[in-house]
Coordinates of C-alpha atoms and ligand atoms in Angstrom, one line a residue:
X1 CA 86.4 90.0 97.0
X2 CA 89.8 90.1 95.5
X3 CA 91.5 87.2 93.7
X4 CA 94.7 87.8 95.7
X5 CA 96.5 84.5 96.6
X6 CA 93.4 82.4 95.3
X7 CA 94.6 79.3 93.6
X8 CA 93.0 79.0 90.2
X9 CA 93.2 76.2 87.5
X10 CA 92.6 77.5 84.1
X11 CA 91.7 74.7 81.7
X12 CA 92.1 75.4 78.0
X13 CA 90.6 73.2 75.3
X14 CA 90.9 73.2 71.4
X15 CA 89.0 76.3 70.2
X16 CA 90.0 79.4 68.3
X17 CA 88.8 81.3 71.4
X18 CA 92.0 79.8 73.2
X19 CA 93.9 82.9 72.2
X20 CA 91.9 84.9 74.8
X21 CA 93.0 82.5 77.5
X22 CA 96.3 84.2 77.4
X23 CA 94.6 87.4 78.4
X24 CA 92.6 85.7 81.1
X25 CA 95.6 84.2 82.7
X26 CA 97.4 87.5 82.5
X27 CA 94.4 89.4 84.1
X28 CA 94.2 86.6 86.9
X29 CA 97.8 86.9 87.7
X30 CA 97.6 90.7 87.8
X31 CA 94.8 90.3 90.4
X32 CA 97.3 88.4 92.7
X33 CA 96.0 84.9 91.9
X34 CA 98.2 81.7 91.6
X35 CA 97.3 80.2 88.3
X36 CA 97.9 76.7 87.1
X37 CA 97.2 76.1 83.3
X38 CA 96.0 72.7 82.0
X39 CA 95.7 72.3 78.4
X40 CA 94.3 69.5 76.2
X41 CA 96.4 68.3 73.2
X42 CA 94.0 70.1 70.8
X43 CA 94.4 73.4 72.7
X44 CA 98.0 73.4 71.8
X45 CA 97.2 73.7 68.1
X46 CA 95.6 77.2 68.9
X47 CA 98.0 78.7 71.6
X48 CA 101.5 77.8 72.7
X49 CA 102.2 76.4 76.2
X50 CA 105.1 78.7 76.2
X51 CA 103.0 81.7 76.1
X52 CA 100.8 80.5 79.0
X53 CA 103.7 79.3 81.1
X54 CA 105.3 82.7 80.7
X55 CA 102.3 84.4 81.7
X56 CA 101.4 82.2 84.6
X57 CA 104.7 81.7 85.9
X58 CA 104.2 78.0 86.1
X59 CA 104.9 75.0 83.9
X60 CA 101.8 74.2 81.8
X61 CA 100.4 70.7 82.4
X62 CA 98.8 68.5 79.8
X63 CA 99.5 64.9 80.3
X64 CA 98.6 62.5 83.1
X65 CA 102.1 60.9 82.6
X66 CA 105.1 62.9 81.5
X67 CA 108.0 60.5 80.9
X68 CA 108.7 59.2 84.4
X69 CA 106.6 62.0 86.1
X70 CA 102.9 61.6 87.2
X71 CA 100.7 64.7 87.4
X72 CA 98.8 64.2 90.6
X73 CA 95.4 65.2 89.3
X74 CA 93.6 64.3 92.8
X75 CA 96.0 66.9 94.6
X76 CA 95.5 69.4 91.7
X77 CA 91.8 69.1 92.2
X78 CA 92.2 69.7 95.9
X79 CA 94.8 72.4 95.5
X80 CA 92.4 74.9 93.6
X81 CA 90.0 77.3 95.0
X82 CA 88.3 77.4 91.8
X83 CA 88.6 75.7 88.4
X84 CA 87.7 77.6 85.2
X85 CA 87.5 76.0 81.7
X86 CA 87.9 78.7 79.1
X87 CA 87.3 78.0 76.3
X88 CA 85.3 75.0 76.7
X89 CA 84.9 73.0 73.4
X90 CA 81.9 71.0 72.4
X91 CA 84.1 67.9 72.6
X92 CA 85.4 68.5 76.0
X93 CA 81.8 69.4 77.2
X94 CA 80.4 66.2 75.9
X95 CA 83.3 64.1 77.6
X96 CA 82.6 66.0 80.9
X97 CA 79.0 65.3 80.7
X98 CA 79.7 61.5 79.9
X99 CA 82.1 61.4 82.9
X100 CA 85.1 60.5 80.6
X101 CA 88.8 60.8 81.8
X102 CA 91.0 60.3 78.8
X103 CA 93.2 63.4 79.4
X104 CA 94.6 65.4 82.5
X105 CA 92.1 68.1 82.3
X106 CA 89.2 65.6 82.5
X107 CA 90.8 63.8 85.4
X108 CA 91.3 67.0 87.3
X109 CA 87.7 68.1 86.5
X110 CA 86.4 64.7 88.0
X111 CA 88.6 65.1 91.1
X112 CA 88.0 68.8 91.7
X113 CA 86.4 69.6 95.0
X114 CA 86.2 73.4 94.4
X115 CA 83.6 75.3 92.3
X116 CA 84.0 74.5 88.5
X117 CA 83.2 77.3 86.0
X118 CA 82.9 76.7 82.3
X119 CA 83.0 79.3 79.5
X120 CA 81.9 77.5 76.3
X121 CA 82.9 78.6 72.9
X122 CA 81.6 77.1 69.6
X123 CA 79.8 77.9 66.5
X124 CA 76.1 78.7 66.6
X125 CA 74.8 75.6 65.2
X126 CA 76.8 73.3 67.5
X127 CA 75.7 75.6 70.5
X128 CA 72.1 75.2 69.6
X129 CA 72.3 71.4 69.1
X130 CA 70.1 69.7 71.7
X131 CA 73.1 67.4 72.5
X132 CA 75.0 70.4 73.6
X133 CA 72.1 71.8 75.6
X134 CA 71.7 68.5 77.3
X135 CA 75.3 68.3 78.2
X136 CA 75.3 71.8 79.6
X137 CA 72.2 71.0 81.7
X138 CA 74.0 67.9 83.1
X139 CA 77.0 70.2 84.1
X140 CA 74.6 72.7 85.8
X141 CA 72.7 69.9 87.5
X142 CA 76.1 68.9 89.2
X143 CA 76.4 72.5 90.5
X144 CA 79.0 73.6 87.8
X145 CA 78.7 77.1 86.6
X146 CA 78.3 78.2 83.0
X147 CA 79.3 81.7 81.8
X148 CA 76.8 82.5 79.0
X149 CA 78.1 82.8 75.5
X150 CA 78.2 85.9 73.6
X151 CA 76.8 87.0 70.2
X152 CA 79.1 88.2 67.4
X153 CA 81.4 87.2 64.8
X154 CA 82.3 83.5 64.9
X155 CA 85.2 81.4 63.6
X156 CA 83.2 80.1 60.7
X157 CA 82.7 83.7 59.4
X158 CA 79.1 83.6 60.5
X159 CA 77.6 86.0 63.0
X160 CA 75.6 84.4 65.9
X161 CA 75.6 83.0 69.3
X162 CA 78.6 81.0 70.6
X163 CA 81.5 83.5 71.3
X164 CA 83.3 82.8 74.5
X165 CA 82.7 85.5 77.2
X166 CA 85.5 88.2 77.2
X167 CA 88.4 87.7 79.7
X168 CA 87.2 90.6 82.0
X169 CA 83.7 89.2 82.4
X170 CA 85.3 85.7 83.2
X171 CA 87.6 87.3 85.9
X172 CA 84.4 89.2 87.3
X173 CA 82.5 85.9 87.2
X174 CA 85.2 84.0 89.1
X175 CA 85.4 86.7 91.6
X176 CA 81.7 86.5 92.1
X177 CA 81.6 82.8 92.4
X178 CA 84.4 82.7 94.9
X179 CA 82.6 85.2 97.1
X180 CA 79.4 83.3 97.0
X181 CA 81.3 80.1 98.2
X182 CA 83.1 81.9 100.9
X183 CA 82.6 81.9 104.7
X184 CA 79.5 84.1 104.4
X185 CA 77.5 81.6 102.4
X186 CA 74.2 80.6 104.1
X187 CA 74.6 83.2 106.8
X188 CA 71.8 85.7 107.7
X189 CA 72.3 89.4 108.1
X190 CA 70.3 92.5 109.2
X191 CA 71.4 95.8 107.7
X192 CA 69.9 99.2 108.5
X193 CA 70.3 102.1 106.1
X194 CA 69.1 105.6 105.5
X195 CA 67.7 108.2 107.7
X196 CA 64.7 108.2 110.0
X197 CA 61.9 110.8 109.7
X198 CA 60.2 111.8 113.0
X199 CA 57.0 113.4 112.2
X200 CA 55.7 116.5 114.0
X201 CA 52.5 116.8 111.9
X202 CA 51.3 115.6 108.5
X203 CA 53.8 117.8 106.6
X204 CA 56.8 118.3 108.9
X205 CA 59.4 116.0 110.3
X206 CA 62.9 116.0 112.0
X207 CA 65.2 114.0 109.8
X208 CA 68.9 114.0 108.5
X209 CA 70.8 113.9 105.2
X210 CA 71.5 110.1 105.1
X211 CA 71.0 108.9 101.5
X212 CA 71.1 105.3 102.3
X213 CA 74.1 104.7 99.9
X214 CA 76.4 103.2 102.6
X215 CA 74.1 100.8 104.2
X216 CA 72.7 99.6 100.9
X217 CA 76.3 98.9 99.7
X218 CA 76.9 96.8 102.7
X219 CA 73.8 95.0 102.3
X220 CA 74.4 94.4 98.6
X221 CA 78.0 93.2 99.2
X222 CA 76.7 90.8 101.9
X223 CA 74.2 89.4 99.4
X224 CA 76.9 89.0 96.8
X225 CA 78.7 86.9 99.2
X226 CA 75.9 84.5 99.6
X227 CA 74.3 85.9 102.6
X228 CA 70.5 86.2 103.1
X229 CA 70.0 89.8 103.8
X230 CA 67.3 91.7 105.7
X231 CA 67.6 95.3 104.8
X232 CA 65.7 97.8 107.1
X233 CA 65.5 101.0 105.0
X234 CA 64.6 104.5 106.1
X235 CA 62.9 106.9 103.9
X236 CA 65.3 107.5 101.1
X237 CA 64.6 109.3 97.8
X238 CA 67.3 107.6 95.6
X239 CA 66.3 104.6 93.7
X240 CA 68.5 101.6 94.6
X241 CA 68.6 98.0 92.9
X242 CA 67.5 96.0 95.8
X243 CA 67.1 92.8 93.9
X244 CA 67.8 89.7 96.1
X245 CA 67.4 91.7 99.5
X246 CA 64.5 91.2 101.9
X247 CA 63.6 94.9 102.4
X248 CA 61.5 96.4 105.2
X249 CA 60.8 100.1 104.5
X250 CA 60.2 102.2 107.7
X251 CA 59.9 106.0 108.6
X252 CA 60.8 106.6 112.2
X253 CA 63.2 105.2 114.7
X254 CA 60.4 103.5 116.5
X255 CA 59.4 101.7 113.4
X256 CA 63.1 100.8 112.6
X257 CA 63.4 99.4 116.1
X258 CA 60.3 97.1 115.8
X259 CA 61.5 96.0 112.4
X260 CA 65.1 95.2 113.7
X261 CA 63.6 93.3 116.9
X262 CA 61.4 91.2 114.7
X263 CA 64.4 89.4 112.8
X264 CA 67.4 90.1 115.1
X265 CA 67.4 86.7 116.9
X266 CA 67.8 84.8 113.8
X267 CA 70.8 86.9 112.3
X268 CA 74.5 86.0 112.4
X269 CA 75.6 89.5 111.5
X270 CA 74.0 92.9 111.9
X271 CA 75.4 96.1 110.5
X272 CA 73.6 99.4 111.5
X273 CA 74.5 102.0 109.1
X274 CA 71.3 103.9 109.3
X275 CA 71.4 107.5 110.8
X276 CA 68.7 107.2 113.5
X277 CA 67.3 110.2 114.9
X278 CA 68.1 110.4 118.7
X279 CA 65.0 112.5 119.5
X280 CA 61.5 112.7 118.1
X281 CA 58.6 115.2 118.7
X282 CA 56.9 114.1 122.0
X283 CA 53.6 114.7 120.4
X284 CA 52.3 114.2 116.9
X285 CA 49.7 116.8 115.7
X286 CA 47.0 115.0 113.5
X287 CA 46.5 118.5 111.7
X288 CA 49.0 120.7 110.3
X289 CA 50.2 123.1 113.1
X290 CA 49.3 126.6 112.2
X291 CA 51.7 129.5 112.3
X292 CA 50.5 131.7 115.3
X293 CA 53.2 132.9 117.6
X294 CA 56.7 134.3 116.9
X295 CA 58.3 131.3 118.5
X296 CA 57.3 127.8 118.8
X297 CA 58.6 125.3 121.3
X298 CA 58.6 121.5 120.3
X299 CA 59.2 119.1 123.2
X300 CA 61.4 116.2 122.1
X301 CA 61.6 112.8 123.7
X302 CA 64.4 110.1 123.2
X303 CA 64.0 107.6 120.5
X304 CA 64.8 104.0 121.3
X305 CA 68.7 103.3 120.9
X306 CA 68.3 100.4 118.5
X307 CA 72.0 99.6 118.6
X308 CA 72.3 99.5 122.3
X309 CA 69.0 97.4 122.7
X310 CA 70.4 94.7 120.2
X311 CA 73.7 94.8 121.9
X312 CA 71.9 93.7 125.1
X313 CA 70.0 91.0 123.3
X314 CA 73.1 89.6 121.4
X315 CA 74.3 86.2 121.9
X316 CA 78.0 85.4 121.7
X317 CA 77.5 83.8 118.3
X318 CA 76.1 87.0 116.8
X319 CA 78.3 89.8 115.5
X320 CA 76.9 93.3 116.0
X321 CA 78.5 96.3 113.9
X322 CA 77.5 99.9 114.6
X323 CA 78.6 103.0 112.9
X324 CA 79.9 106.2 114.5
X325 CA 79.3 109.5 112.7
X326 CA 81.5 112.0 114.4
X327 CA 82.8 115.6 114.0
X328 CA 85.3 115.8 116.9
X329 CA 87.2 113.5 119.2
X330 CA 86.5 110.9 116.7
X331 CA 88.5 107.9 117.9
X332 CA 87.4 108.4 121.7
X333 CA 83.8 108.7 120.7
X334 CA 83.9 105.7 118.6
X335 CA 85.7 103.6 121.4
X336 CA 82.9 104.8 123.7
X337 CA 80.1 103.7 121.4
X338 CA 81.8 100.3 121.1
X339 CA 81.7 99.8 124.8
X340 CA 78.3 101.6 125.7
X341 CA 76.4 99.6 122.9
X342 CA 78.1 96.3 123.5
X343 CA 79.0 96.2 119.7
X344 CA 81.6 93.9 118.3
X345 CA 82.9 96.6 115.9
X346 CA 82.4 100.2 115.3
X347 CA 82.9 101.7 111.8
X348 CA 83.9 105.4 112.3
X349 CA 83.4 108.0 109.7
X350 CA 83.9 111.7 110.2
X351 CA 82.3 114.6 108.8
X352 CA 85.6 116.4 108.9
X353 CA 86.7 114.2 105.9
X354 CA 85.5 115.9 102.7
X355 CA 84.8 112.8 100.8
X356 CA 83.1 110.9 103.7
X357 CA 79.6 110.9 105.3
X358 CA 76.3 111.8 104.2
X359 CA 75.1 111.5 100.5
X360 CA 78.7 111.2 99.1
X361 CA 79.7 108.3 96.8
X362 CA 82.8 107.8 98.7
X363 CA 83.6 107.3 102.4
X364 CA 86.7 107.0 104.6
X365 CA 86.5 104.7 107.6
X366 CA 88.3 103.3 110.5
X367 CA 87.0 100.0 112.0
X368 CA 87.6 99.3 115.6
X369 CA 86.8 95.9 117.1
X370 CA 86.3 94.5 120.7
X371 CA 89.4 92.3 120.4
X372 CA 91.5 95.6 120.2
X373 CA 91.7 95.7 116.3
X374 CA 91.9 99.0 114.5
X375 CA 92.1 99.3 110.7
X376 CA 92.1 102.7 108.8
X377 CA 91.1 102.6 105.3
X378 CA 91.8 105.3 102.6
X379 CA 89.0 107.3 100.9
X380 CA 87.1 104.7 98.6
X381 CA 83.7 104.3 96.9
X382 CA 81.0 103.2 99.2
X383 CA 81.0 99.9 97.5
X384 CA 84.7 99.3 98.2
X385 CA 84.3 100.5 101.8
X386 CA 81.4 97.9 102.1
X387 CA 83.9 95.2 101.0
X388 CA 86.5 96.4 103.6
X389 CA 83.9 96.2 106.4
X390 CA 82.7 92.8 105.5
X391 CA 86.2 91.5 105.3
X392 CA 86.9 92.9 108.7
X393 CA 83.9 91.1 110.0
X394 CA 85.2 87.8 108.5
X395 CA 88.6 88.6 110.0
X396 CA 87.1 89.2 113.4
X397 CA 85.1 86.1 113.5
X398 CA 88.1 84.0 112.5
X399 CA 90.4 85.6 114.9
Ligands
PMT1 O1 73.5 107.0 104.0 P1 74.7 107.7 103.4 O2 74.3 109.0 102.8 O3 75.6 106.9 102.6 O4 75.6 108.1 104.8 C1 76.2 107.2 105.4 C2 76.3 107.4 106.9 C3 77.1 108.6 107.2 C4 74.9 107.7 107.4 C5 76.8 106.2 107.7 O5 78.2 106.0 107.2 C6 76.9 106.4 109.2 O6 77.8 106.9 109.7 N1 75.7 105.9 109.8 C7 75.6 106.1 111.2 C8 75.0 107.5 111.5 C9 74.7 107.7 113.0 O7 73.6 107.8 113.3 O8 75.8 107.6 113.8 P2 75.7 107.9 115.4 O9 77.1 108.0 115.8 O10 74.7 108.9 115.6 O11 75.0 106.5 115.8 C10 75.8 105.4 116.4 C11 75.2 104.1 115.9 O12 74.0 103.9 116.7 C12 74.9 103.9 114.6 O13 75.1 102.5 114.2 C13 73.4 104.1 114.6 O14 72.7 103.4 113.5 C14 72.9 103.6 115.9 N2 71.8 104.4 116.5 C15 71.8 105.7 116.7 C16 70.7 106.3 117.3 C17 69.7 105.4 117.8 N3 68.5 106.0 118.3 N4 69.6 104.1 117.5 C18 70.7 103.7 117.0 O15 70.8 102.4 116.8

């Protein structure tokens, strides 16, 4: 998820860590966000409003009433996609937990209908005080998000816990929180990844070079955006971090088909990134086949076409995304697959592209959809490609 065009309120309170807020505002603006800074009076002792208005390109707000002007805290609270208070001082934390409303920042906090993220900053003894813990627990119980403090040198000269998180980590946290509160929150998705192995005997199989990287990247990105993900994973040798995913490991196309059918009806989104064998040995030998003749003929029979079958079961509310791995006539073949499999989208990748396809860390895709949409992307990491594919799915469902 990018922060482009996101509306972000940055609240700054009185703490020495306020100097880092300038870097935070700068980083958010660089990401394309629209930033409105709100400072408490105490914050102004630590950093100048001029620095922050210059960096944000907007007048810094501080007072509920300024001469004859009234800062509309309710509308500010509704304007923002997210509100981040960094640094959050002990004093403002206590006021938030107590529901107090004696400055603009607190009134906007109470009016905010968007996610609220806080990055506390204080000395270790204050951080560890049971009052502080209780106040933070209150904020958490209201659904506010707390960015953990760091360990290191503190304003008092002591070393310990209580440092505000670094601006880059806060930006990352904000992006993650916005993703999770986005349109995929609470949705369910099925993703297939990796190859299938079609066994001939106990030692041999027909397989392919899929590493599972592309499908796992899609599964992870969906989970990052708040989706419940069911990953059906073929036999991959790489170790992936699959935390937070519901994983079903399979070997053959037939097993992958059964696993997909089991959950498909309950899914909002299905993305089939696995490289499924189209044919499997017609017979399986229980014992290792001996080398006798100069030639050996293996009869193959068709495996189930999982994408096609799911396409036939699909309801209008479900989005079905297939991949097409091509070596020639790429676009025509991808369009044929879109039609023949009744998919909503096909993600084309070509083995002609050096940095695309099996095993690579990068991919280069073009996404076609049933409404006539076509989006070609540059070569990117598979993680970035997964983001593009998911943004296409969101765009398709909103179109
Ligand atoms: O795993 P990596 O190393 O990261 O590589 C990623 C990838 C190249 C495997 C991936 O990007 C990709 O292209 N996956 C689909 C590969 C493939 O089998 O393409 P296809 O054009 O043969 O199949 C078209 C679609 O039908 C695919 O969605 C496939 O999952 C599905 N299919 C194919 C055969 C079959 N029997 N059942 C299916 O459901």
